Amino acid sequence: VNLKLKTEHYEFTLRDSAGLNEQHYRVRREIAHTPVTAEYRHVIRSSRLAENWIRLNHKQSLFENLSLRTAYEYRFRQSRNDIFRFRPQFTYKLGNAFVSAEPHFQYDMETGETEYKQTQLKTGYKFKVAKNFEIKPVYNYWVKDSSKNVTFFAIDFKYSL
């Protein structure tokens, strides 16, 4: 479940992922008059120590219904090596329905290794419940390898001030 509160320039998110047994707390800031956002995320997982992520996103329209959001992310991790991730996300929208694919490539800051990590596939639909409230159910399929693929259902609740 994602609970989001959006103001003119900020978005605050609380995510509780019961199936993954983790919580995320995120603050995102839109950079005025640009397609860029900056965000900070604190992640708590029961299986390891907390992580802090810093990310810059750049979103652009490629065609009428196809967009590309490019994310550059640095993860400070207490229980593992810090990493830098490059995450291009291609999203196709048809009305309020969407499908996206987001491969993750990462660079390990300690070992210098570069690798493909996973691809997140998502499909969902945005319901505009009121002028400032929307609900977005999303089906997620994360392709890692045949023994570690992850499937789950998520739902976003977003309120804009």
Short mmCIF file of C-alpha atoms in Angstrom, two decimals:
data_model
loop_
_atom_site.label_atom_id
_atom_site.label_comp_id
_atom_site.label_asym_id
_atom_site.label_seq_id
_atom_site.Cartn_x
_atom_site.Cartn_y
_atom_site.Cartn_z
CA VAL A 1 0.00 0.00 0.00
CA ASN A 2 1.29 3.47 -0.94
CA LEU A 3 -0.16 6.51 0.80
CA LYS A 4 0.77 9.74 -1.01
CA LEU A 5 0.22 13.37 -0.13
CA LYS A 6 1.01 15.87 -2.89
CA THR A 7 1.46 19.62 -2.55
CA GLU A 8 2.35 22.09 -5.29
CA HIS A 9 6.05 21.08 -5.38
CA TYR A 10 6.40 18.11 -2.98
CA GLU A 11 5.10 14.57 -2.70
CA PHE A 12 5.31 12.59 0.55
CA THR A 13 4.92 8.80 0.37
CA LEU A 14 4.55 6.10 3.00
CA ARG A 15 4.79 2.56 1.61
CA ASP A 16 4.06 -0.57 3.60
CA SER A 17 4.98 -3.69 1.64
CA ALA A 18 3.62 -6.51 3.77
CA GLY A 19 4.59 -9.21 1.26
CA LEU A 20 8.16 -7.92 1.05
CA ASN A 21 8.22 -7.08 4.78
CA GLU A 22 9.54 -3.54 4.34
CA GLN A 23 8.54 0.10 4.76
CA HIS A 24 9.55 3.08 2.61
CA TYR A 25 9.35 6.77 3.52
CA ARG A 26 9.89 9.13 0.57
CA VAL A 27 10.03 12.86 -0.04
CA ARG A 28 10.01 13.98 -3.69
CA ARG A 29 10.58 17.57 -4.86
CA GLU A 30 9.69 18.83 -8.32
CA ILE A 31 12.28 21.16 -9.78
CA ALA A 32 10.24 24.13 -11.04
CA HIS A 33 9.86 24.53 -14.80
CA THR A 34 11.81 21.33 -15.56
CA PRO A 35 10.95 17.65 -16.16
CA VAL A 36 13.24 16.78 -13.20
CA THR A 37 12.39 15.59 -9.69
CA ALA A 38 14.73 14.91 -6.77
CA GLU A 39 13.88 12.50 -4.00
CA TYR A 40 15.10 10.98 -0.76
CA ARG A 41 13.87 7.59 0.41
CA HIS A 42 14.47 5.80 3.72
CA VAL A 43 13.92 2.03 3.53
CA ILE A 44 13.45 -0.29 6.49
CA ARG A 45 13.65 -4.03 5.90
CA SER A 46 13.38 -6.73 8.54
CA SER A 47 15.99 -8.88 6.79
CA ARG A 48 18.80 -6.28 6.92
CA LEU A 49 19.73 -2.83 8.15
CA ALA A 50 18.14 0.37 6.85
CA GLU A 51 19.01 2.00 3.53
CA ASN A 52 18.92 5.61 2.36
CA TRP A 53 18.40 6.36 -1.32
CA ILE A 54 18.92 9.59 -3.23
CA ARG A 55 17.46 9.78 -6.73
CA LEU A 56 17.17 12.21 -9.62
CA ASN A 57 14.42 11.53 -12.18
CA HIS A 58 14.04 12.98 -15.64
CA LYS A 59 10.76 12.38 -17.51
CA GLN A 60 10.18 12.97 -21.20
CA SER A 61 7.56 12.14 -23.77
CA LEU A 62 8.84 9.97 -26.63
CA PHE A 63 5.61 9.65 -28.61
CA GLU A 64 1.96 10.48 -27.99
CA ASN A 65 1.35 7.69 -25.42
CA LEU A 66 4.94 6.58 -24.68
CA SER A 67 7.17 8.22 -22.07
CA LEU A 68 10.61 7.60 -20.62
CA ARG A 69 11.48 8.32 -17.00
CA THR A 70 15.21 7.98 -16.38
CA ALA A 71 16.26 7.54 -12.74
CA TYR A 72 19.79 7.94 -11.39
CA GLU A 73 19.88 6.50 -7.89
CA TYR A 74 22.52 6.14 -5.18
CA ARG A 75 21.80 3.70 -2.33
CA PHE A 76 23.63 4.07 0.97
CA ARG A 77 23.35 0.62 2.56
CA GLN A 78 24.47 -0.41 6.03
CA SER A 79 24.44 -4.18 5.57
CA ARG A 80 25.77 -4.37 1.99
CA ASN A 81 27.93 -2.37 -0.41
CA ASP A 82 26.65 1.00 -1.58
CA ILE A 83 25.45 0.98 -5.18
CA PHE A 84 24.59 3.37 -7.98
CA ARG A 85 21.58 2.37 -10.09
CA PHE A 86 20.49 3.47 -13.54
CA ARG A 87 16.75 2.80 -14.04
CA PRO A 88 15.14 3.75 -17.38
CA GLN A 89 11.36 3.23 -17.23
CA PHE A 90 9.30 3.07 -20.42
CA THR A 91 5.57 3.65 -19.87
CA TYR A 92 2.77 3.30 -22.39
CA LYS A 93 -0.57 4.90 -21.45
CA LEU A 94 -3.96 4.40 -23.03
CA GLY A 95 -6.45 6.63 -21.23
CA ASN A 96 -6.08 5.83 -17.53
CA ALA A 97 -4.53 2.39 -18.15
CA PHE A 98 -0.78 1.92 -18.31
CA VAL A 99 1.97 -0.66 -18.69
CA SER A 100 5.64 -0.07 -17.91
CA ALA A 101 9.01 -1.81 -18.08
CA GLU A 102 11.93 -0.68 -15.94
CA PRO A 103 15.28 -2.49 -16.20
CA HIS A 104 17.77 -1.89 -13.37
CA PHE A 105 21.51 -1.68 -14.00
CA GLN A 106 23.84 -1.20 -11.08
CA TYR A 107 27.42 -0.36 -10.22
CA ASP A 108 28.85 -1.65 -6.92
CA MET A 109 30.83 1.20 -5.35
CA GLU A 110 33.19 -1.13 -3.42
CA THR A 111 33.93 -3.88 -5.95
CA GLY A 112 33.54 -1.84 -9.15
CA GLU A 113 31.29 -4.52 -10.65
CA THR A 114 28.56 -3.49 -13.09
CA GLU A 115 25.55 -5.74 -13.64
CA TYR A 116 21.98 -6.01 -14.83
CA LYS A 117 19.95 -6.55 -11.65
CA GLN A 118 16.27 -6.94 -12.58
CA THR A 119 13.36 -5.60 -14.63
CA GLN A 120 10.17 -4.36 -13.02
CA LEU A 121 7.06 -4.87 -15.17
CA LYS A 122 3.88 -3.09 -14.07
CA THR A 123 0.36 -2.65 -15.32
CA GLY A 124 -2.43 -0.69 -13.70
CA TYR A 125 -5.29 1.75 -13.95
CA LYS A 126 -5.77 5.19 -12.37
CA PHE A 127 -9.24 5.95 -10.94
CA LYS A 128 -9.95 9.63 -10.33
CA VAL A 129 -12.29 9.40 -7.33
CA ALA A 130 -12.55 13.15 -6.72
CA LYS A 131 -10.88 16.33 -7.98
CA ASN A 132 -7.93 15.83 -5.62
CA PHE A 133 -8.05 12.08 -4.86
CA GLU A 134 -7.04 9.09 -6.97
CA ILE A 135 -6.67 5.36 -6.49
CA LYS A 136 -4.30 3.34 -8.63
CA PRO A 137 -4.22 -0.48 -8.39
CA VAL A 138 -1.02 -1.92 -9.89
CA TYR A 139 0.06 -5.47 -10.72
CA ASN A 140 3.86 -5.89 -10.41
CA TYR A 141 6.10 -8.60 -11.83
CA TRP A 142 9.82 -8.29 -11.13
CA VAL A 143 12.02 -10.38 -13.42
CA LYS A 144 15.22 -11.31 -11.61
CA ASP A 145 16.03 -14.89 -12.56
CA SER A 146 13.91 -18.01 -12.71
CA SER A 147 14.27 -18.73 -8.97
CA LYS A 148 13.80 -15.16 -7.67
CA ASN A 149 10.98 -13.59 -9.70
CA VAL A 150 8.57 -11.57 -7.56
CA THR A 151 4.85 -10.99 -8.22
CA PHE A 152 2.61 -8.76 -6.11
CA PHE A 153 -0.37 -6.43 -6.19
CA ALA A 154 -0.05 -2.85 -4.93
CA ILE A 155 -2.46 0.02 -4.56
CA ASP A 156 -1.71 3.75 -4.44
CA PHE A 157 -3.92 6.26 -2.64
CA LYS A 158 -2.98 9.82 -3.62
CA TYR A 159 -4.41 13.01 -2.19
CA SER A 160 -3.40 16.37 -3.69
CA LEU A 161 -3.72 19.56 -1.66
#
